[in-house]
CSV table of C-alpha atoms in Angstrom, one decimal:
chain,number,residue,atom,x,y,z
A,210,UNK,CA,7.6,9.8,27.5
A,211,UNK,CA,9.3,6.7,29.1
A,212,UNK,CA,7.2,3.9,30.6
A,213,UNK,CA,7.3,2.9,34.2
A,214,UNK,CA,6.1,-0.4,35.8
A,215,UNK,CA,6.6,-1.3,39.4
A,216,UNK,CA,7.7,-4.8,38.7
A,217,UNK,CA,10.2,-5.6,35.9
A,218,UNK,CA,8.9,-7.9,33.2
A,219,UNK,CA,10.3,-9.7,30.2
A,220,UNK,CA,9.3,-8.3,26.9
A,221,UNK,CA,7.2,-10.7,24.8
A,222,UNK,CA,6.6,-10.5,21.1
A,223,UNK,CA,3.0,-9.5,20.2
A,224,UNK,CA,1.1,-11.4,17.6
A,225,UNK,CA,1.5,-10.4,14.0
A,226,UNK,CA,-2.0,-9.0,13.8
A,227,UNK,CA,-2.0,-7.5,17.3
A,228,UNK,CA,-5.4,-6.0,16.7
A,229,UNK,CA,-8.8,-5.9,18.5
A,230,UNK,CA,-11.6,-4.9,16.2
A,231,UNK,CA,-15.1,-4.1,17.6
A,232,UNK,CA,-18.2,-3.0,15.7
A,233,UNK,CA,-19.8,0.3,16.5
A,234,UNK,CA,-23.3,0.6,17.8
A,235,UNK,CA,-24.6,2.7,15.0
A,236,UNK,CA,-24.2,2.9,11.2
A,237,UNK,CA,-21.8,5.5,9.6
A,238,UNK,CA,-23.0,8.1,7.2
A,239,UNK,CA,-20.4,10.1,5.3
A,240,UNK,CA,-21.3,13.4,3.6
A,241,UNK,CA,-21.4,13.4,-0.1
A,242,UNK,CA,-18.2,14.8,-1.8
A,243,UNK,CA,-18.2,18.5,-2.5
A,244,UNK,CA,-18.5,19.6,-6.1
A,245,UNK,CA,-14.7,19.9,-6.5
A,246,UNK,CA,-14.3,16.1,-6.0
A,247,UNK,CA,-12.8,14.1,-3.2
A,248,UNK,CA,-14.3,12.4,-0.1
A,249,UNK,CA,-14.4,14.4,3.1
A,250,UNK,CA,-12.8,12.8,6.1
A,251,UNK,CA,-12.0,14.3,9.5
A,252,UNK,CA,-9.0,12.7,11.3
A,253,UNK,CA,-7.2,13.3,14.6
A,254,UNK,CA,-4.2,12.2,16.6
A,255,UNK,CA,-4.1,12.2,20.4
A,256,UNK,CA,-1.5,11.0,22.9
A,257,UNK,CA,-3.9,10.1,25.8
A,258,UNK,CA,-1.1,9.7,28.4
A,259,UNK,CA,-2.7,6.4,29.6
A,260,UNK,CA,-5.9,8.2,30.5
A,261,UNK,CA,-4.3,10.8,32.7
A,262,UNK,CA,-4.7,14.5,32.4
A,263,UNK,CA,-2.1,17.2,32.9
A,264,UNK,CA,-3.1,17.1,36.6
A,265,UNK,CA,-1.9,13.5,36.7
A,266,UNK,CA,-5.4,12.2,37.5
A,267,UNK,CA,-6.8,9.2,35.6
A,268,UNK,CA,-10.1,10.3,34.1
A,269,UNK,CA,-11.4,8.4,31.1
A,270,UNK,CA,-14.7,10.3,31.2
A,271,UNK,CA,-12.8,13.6,30.7
A,272,UNK,CA,-10.9,12.2,27.7
A,273,UNK,CA,-14.1,10.7,26.2
A,274,UNK,CA,-15.7,14.1,26.3
A,275,UNK,CA,-12.7,15.7,24.6
A,276,UNK,CA,-12.7,13.1,21.9
A,277,UNK,CA,-16.4,13.5,21.3
A,278,UNK,CA,-15.9,17.2,20.8
A,279,UNK,CA,-13.4,16.5,17.9
A,280,UNK,CA,-16.2,14.8,15.9
A,281,UNK,CA,-13.5,12.9,14.0
A,282,UNK,CA,-14.1,10.0,11.7
A,283,UNK,CA,-10.7,8.4,12.4
A,284,UNK,CA,-8.6,8.9,15.5
A,285,UNK,CA,-5.0,7.7,16.1
A,286,UNK,CA,-4.2,7.2,19.8
A,287,UNK,CA,-0.8,6.8,21.5
A,288,UNK,CA,0.1,5.7,25.1
A,289,UNK,CA,-2.9,3.4,25.3
A,290,UNK,CA,-3.1,0.9,28.2
A,291,UNK,CA,-4.8,-2.4,28.0
A,292,UNK,CA,-4.9,-4.2,31.3
A,293,UNK,CA,-1.5,-2.6,31.9
A,294,UNK,CA,-1.5,-1.7,35.6
A,295,UNK,CA,-2.8,0.4,38.5
A,296,UNK,CA,-2.3,3.7,36.8
A,297,UNK,CA,-5.2,3.0,34.5
A,298,UNK,CA,-7.2,0.6,36.7
A,299,UNK,CA,-6.1,-2.4,34.7
A,300,UNK,CA,-8.7,-1.4,32.2
A,301,UNK,CA,-8.8,-1.8,28.4
A,302,UNK,CA,-8.7,1.9,27.4
A,303,UNK,CA,-8.9,1.2,23.6
A,304,UNK,CA,-12.0,-1.0,24.0
A,305,UNK,CA,-13.7,1.3,26.4
A,306,UNK,CA,-13.2,4.5,24.3
A,307,UNK,CA,-14.4,2.6,21.2
A,308,UNK,CA,-17.6,1.6,23.0
A,309,UNK,CA,-18.2,5.0,24.4
A,310,UNK,CA,-17.7,6.7,21.1
A,311,UNK,CA,-19.5,4.0,19.1
A,312,UNK,CA,-16.5,3.4,16.8
A,313,UNK,CA,-14.6,0.5,15.5
A,314,UNK,CA,-11.2,-0.1,17.1
A,315,UNK,CA,-7.8,-1.7,16.2
A,316,UNK,CA,-5.2,-1.9,19.0
A,317,UNK,CA,-1.5,-2.5,18.2
A,318,UNK,CA,0.5,-3.4,21.3
A,319,UNK,CA,4.1,-2.3,21.6
A,320,UNK,CA,4.5,-4.4,24.8
A,321,UNK,CA,2.5,-7.6,25.6
A,322,UNK,CA,3.5,-9.0,28.9
A,323,UNK,CA,2.4,-12.1,30.9
A,324,UNK,CA,-0.8,-11.6,33.0
A,325,UNK,CA,-0.4,-10.3,36.5
A,326,UNK,CA,-2.4,-13.3,37.7
A,327,UNK,CA,-2.6,-16.7,36.1
A,328,UNK,CA,-5.6,-16.8,33.6
A,329,UNK,CA,-5.9,-13.1,33.5
A,330,UNK,CA,-5.6,-10.8,30.4
A,331,UNK,CA,-2.2,-9.9,29.1
A,332,UNK,CA,-0.8,-6.6,30.2
A,333,UNK,CA,-0.4,-4.5,27.0
A,334,UNK,CA,0.6,-1.0,26.0
A,335,UNK,CA,0.6,0.5,22.6
A,336,UNK,CA,-1.3,2.5,20.0
A,337,UNK,CA,-4.8,2.3,18.6
A,338,UNK,CA,-7.0,3.5,15.8
A,339,UNK,CA,-10.7,4.4,16.3
A,340,UNK,CA,-12.8,4.6,13.2
A,341,UNK,CA,-16.4,5.4,12.3
A,342,UNK,CA,-15.8,3.6,9.0
A,343,UNK,CA,-15.6,-0.2,8.8
A,344,UNK,CA,-12.1,-1.6,9.3
A,345,UNK,CA,-11.3,-3.9,6.4
A,346,UNK,CA,-7.9,-5.1,7.7
A,347,UNK,CA,-5.4,-4.5,10.5
A,348,UNK,CA,-1.7,-5.1,11.0
A,349,UNK,CA,0.8,-4.5,13.8
A,350,UNK,CA,4.2,-3.8,12.1
A,351,UNK,CA,7.6,-3.9,13.6
A,352,UNK,CA,9.9,-0.9,13.6
A,353,UNK,CA,13.1,-0.3,15.4
A,354,UNK,CA,12.7,0.4,19.2
A,355,UNK,CA,14.7,0.8,22.3
A,356,UNK,CA,12.7,-1.1,24.9
A,357,UNK,CA,11.7,0.6,28.1
A,358,UNK,CA,11.2,-2.9,29.7
A,359,UNK,CA,14.8,-4.0,29.3
A,360,UNK,CA,17.4,-2.5,31.8
A,361,UNK,CA,20.0,-2.7,29.0
A,362,UNK,CA,18.2,-2.2,25.8
A,363,UNK,CA,19.6,-2.2,22.3
A,364,UNK,CA,17.8,-1.1,19.2
A,365,UNK,CA,15.8,-4.0,17.8
A,366,UNK,CA,12.6,-4.6,15.7
A,367,UNK,CA,9.5,-4.5,17.9
A,368,UNK,CA,5.8,-4.2,17.2
A,369,UNK,CA,3.6,-1.1,17.7
A,370,UNK,CA,3.4,0.5,14.3
A,371,UNK,CA,-0.4,0.0,13.7
A,372,UNK,CA,-2.0,0.0,10.3
A,373,UNK,CA,-5.7,-0.3,9.3
A,374,UNK,CA,-7.5,-0.1,6.0
A,375,UNK,CA,-10.8,1.7,6.3
A,376,UNK,CA,-13.5,1.9,3.6
A,377,UNK,CA,-14.7,5.5,3.0
A,378,UNK,CA,-17.7,5.4,0.6
A,379,UNK,CA,-16.1,2.4,-1.1
A,380,UNK,CA,-12.6,3.8,-1.2
A,381,UNK,CA,-9.9,1.9,0.8
A,382,UNK,CA,-7.8,4.3,2.8
A,383,UNK,CA,-4.6,3.2,4.7
A,384,UNK,CA,-4.3,4.7,8.2
A,385,UNK,CA,-1.2,4.3,10.2
A,386,UNK,CA,-0.6,5.2,13.9
A,387,UNK,CA,2.8,5.5,15.5
A,388,UNK,CA,4.7,6.7,18.6
A,389,UNK,CA,8.4,7.5,17.9
A,390,UNK,CA,11.2,7.3,20.4
A,391,UNK,CA,11.3,10.1,23.0
A,392,UNK,CA,15.0,10.3,23.7
A,393,UNK,CA,17.1,13.4,22.9
A,394,UNK,CA,19.5,11.3,20.7
A,395,UNK,CA,17.6,11.0,17.4
A,396,UNK,CA,19.4,7.8,16.3
A,397,UNK,CA,16.4,5.5,17.1
A,398,UNK,CA,14.0,7.9,15.4
A,399,UNK,CA,16.2,8.0,12.3
A,400,UNK,CA,15.8,4.2,12.1
A,401,UNK,CA,12.1,4.4,12.8
A,402,UNK,CA,11.5,6.9,10.0
A,403,UNK,CA,13.3,4.6,7.6
A,404,UNK,CA,11.2,1.6,8.7
A,405,UNK,CA,8.0,3.7,8.4
A,406,UNK,CA,8.8,4.7,4.8
A,407,UNK,CA,9.7,1.1,3.9
A,408,UNK,CA,6.4,-0.2,5.3
A,409,UNK,CA,4.2,2.5,3.8
A,410,UNK,CA,5.9,2.1,0.3
A,411,UNK,CA,4.5,-1.4,0.1
A,412,UNK,CA,0.9,-0.1,0.0
A,413,UNK,CA,-1.1,1.6,-2.7
A,414,UNK,CA,-4.0,4.0,-2.2
A,415,UNK,CA,-4.5,7.1,-0.1
A,416,UNK,CA,-2.4,7.1,3.1
A,417,UNK,CA,-2.7,8.9,6.4
A,418,UNK,CA,0.0,8.8,9.1
A,419,UNK,CA,-1.0,9.8,12.7
A,420,UNK,CA,1.2,10.0,15.7
A,421,UNK,CA,3.4,11.4,18.4
A,422,UNK,CA,6.8,11.9,16.6
A,423,UNK,CA,8.6,13.3,19.6
A,424,UNK,CA,10.4,15.7,17.2
A,425,UNK,CA,9.4,19.0,15.7
A,426,UNK,CA,8.6,19.4,12.0
A,427,UNK,CA,12.1,20.7,11.0
A,428,UNK,CA,14.0,18.0,12.8
A,429,UNK,CA,16.5,16.4,10.4
A,430,UNK,CA,15.4,12.9,11.3
A,431,UNK,CA,11.9,13.6,10.0
A,432,UNK,CA,13.0,15.1,6.7
A,433,UNK,CA,12.8,11.8,4.8
A,434,UNK,CA,9.1,11.6,5.7
A,435,UNK,CA,8.3,14.8,3.9
A,436,UNK,CA,9.5,13.3,0.5
A,437,UNK,CA,6.3,11.3,0.2
A,438,UNK,CA,4.0,12.9,2.8
A,439,UNK,CA,2.6,16.3,3.4
A,440,UNK,CA,2.4,17.7,6.9
A,441,UNK,CA,-1.1,18.9,7.8
A,442,UNK,CA,0.4,21.9,9.6
A,443,UNK,CA,-2.2,23.2,12.2
A,444,UNK,CA,0.0,26.2,12.9
A,445,UNK,CA,0.1,25.7,16.7
A,446,UNK,CA,2.2,23.7,19.2
A,447,UNK,CA,0.9,20.6,20.9
A,448,UNK,CA,3.1,19.9,23.9
A,449,UNK,CA,2.9,20.4,26.8
A,450,UNK,CA,-0.9,20.7,27.0
A,451,UNK,CA,-0.8,23.9,29.1
A,452,UNK,CA,1.1,26.7,27.3
A,453,UNK,CA,2.5,24.4,24.6
A,454,UNK,CA,5.8,25.3,23.0
A,455,UNK,CA,6.6,22.3,20.7
A,456,UNK,CA,4.7,20.7,17.8
A,457,UNK,CA,5.5,17.0,18.1
A,458,UNK,CA,2.1,15.5,17.2
A,459,UNK,CA,1.3,15.1,13.5
A,460,UNK,CA,-1.3,14.4,10.9
A,461,UNK,CA,0.6,13.6,7.6
A,462,UNK,CA,-1.0,12.6,4.3
A,463,UNK,CA,0.0,11.2,0.9
A,464,UNK,CA,0.4,13.9,-1.7
A,465,UNK,CA,-0.6,13.6,-5.3
A,466,UNK,CA,1.1,10.6,-6.8
A,467,UNK,CA,0.8,6.8,-7.1
A,468,UNK,CA,-0.8,6.5,-3.6
A,469,UNK,CA,-3.7,8.9,-4.4
A,470,UNK,CA,-3.9,12.5,-3.4
A,471,UNK,CA,-5.2,13.9,-0.1
A,472,UNK,CA,-6.0,17.6,0.2
A,473,UNK,CA,-5.8,19.2,3.7
A,474,UNK,CA,-8.6,21.6,3.9
A,475,UNK,CA,-8.1,22.7,7.5
A,476,UNK,CA,-6.0,21.6,10.5
A,477,UNK,CA,-6.1,22.9,14.1
A,478,UNK,CA,-5.0,22.2,17.7
A,479,UNK,CA,-7.9,22.3,20.2
A,480,UNK,CA,-7.1,23.6,23.7
A,481,UNK,CA,-7.3,20.7,26.2
A,482,UNK,CA,-5.6,19.6,29.4
A,483,UNK,CA,-7.2,16.1,29.5
A,484,UNK,CA,-3.8,14.7,28.6
A,485,UNK,CA,-0.2,16.0,28.7
A,486,UNK,CA,-0.5,16.6,24.9
A,487,UNK,CA,-3.1,18.5,22.9
A,488,UNK,CA,-4.8,16.7,19.9
A,489,UNK,CA,-4.4,17.6,16.3
A,490,UNK,CA,-7.4,17.6,14.0
A,491,UNK,CA,-7.5,17.8,10.2
A,492,UNK,CA,-10.3,18.0,7.7
A,493,UNK,CA,-9.3,16.2,4.5
A,494,UNK,CA,-10.5,15.5,1.0
A,495,UNK,CA,-9.4,12.1,-0.2
A,496,UNK,CA,-8.9,11.2,-3.8
A,497,UNK,CA,-7.9,7.6,-4.5
A,498,UNK,CA,-6.0,6.0,-7.4
A,499,UNK,CA,-6.6,2.4,-6.6
A,500,UNK,CA,-5.4,0.0,-3.9
C-alpha cells in the first residue's frame, strides 16, 4: 500500500546497519530436535499496517494479542512505524512490540527522515524482525525502490531489505524480511526479486525469507525466487483480512542444497482483522550445512 504523510519530506539514506537490537526479558528454550533430525522453528510474517486494524483504528494492544497467539520464534513485520507520525502516535512500534512480546528486535528503515522537531527522533518507516533467539548480526540491504516520498520518483537503490542471523541451538540461520512494490506494473518487483536473489546468494546456511510480496505465487515476477526457495504454501489467501481473495504474504525457505535444507512441516493463515492483512505462520525443521 502507498505511504501518505501530511508534509512532504526529503528522502534521506538510512545507515548501513539500520538496526535496533534489544534483549528480551527472558531466556529462550528451544525444543530438542525430533528423532528425524532438524531443529524445530516456528516463523511468521505479518504486515501490521502501521498498527491499524481493518477498521482503521490504531490499536497496538490488539496486534500484540494477535502476535502472542502465533507463538512464533521469529516474526517478520512490514509497514512498521518508528516515530513516523500521528497515525501511530509517533511511537516506536518495533521497539514496543519487542518489549511486550519479550523478543529481540532488528528494525530496517526504508525511509529515515529528519525529526519533526529539532532534537527529536528521526521519523522512520520500514520492516522489522522479532526473534526469541539471539540476533548475532543485522543488516539493512538496498534493493530497487520507487520512493513514495518523491513526487517524481524513479527506480533507484534504497534500504529496507532487512537481514538478521539468529542462533538456533548453535546453528546460525539467516532471516530476511521484505516488502515488495505494490504497483500493478510489475517492473519494480522484477528488479527487487533480482536484487533479493543476488543478496541472498552471498550467504551460506539455512535461509528464511518473510514478507509482503504484493504479488500472488504464480506471478511471473516471482518465478525466479522459486529456483532457490520453497514456498511454504499455507493453502489460504491473506489479503484483505476480511474475506481474503489473494495470497500476497509469504514464508519462503531454502531447499536442500548448499544453503542447508529447511523442511516445512505445516503452514497456515490465522483469521484476524487486527491489520488489513492476515499473518502467515509456518512450522519448520532446519538442517544446516555450515555458514
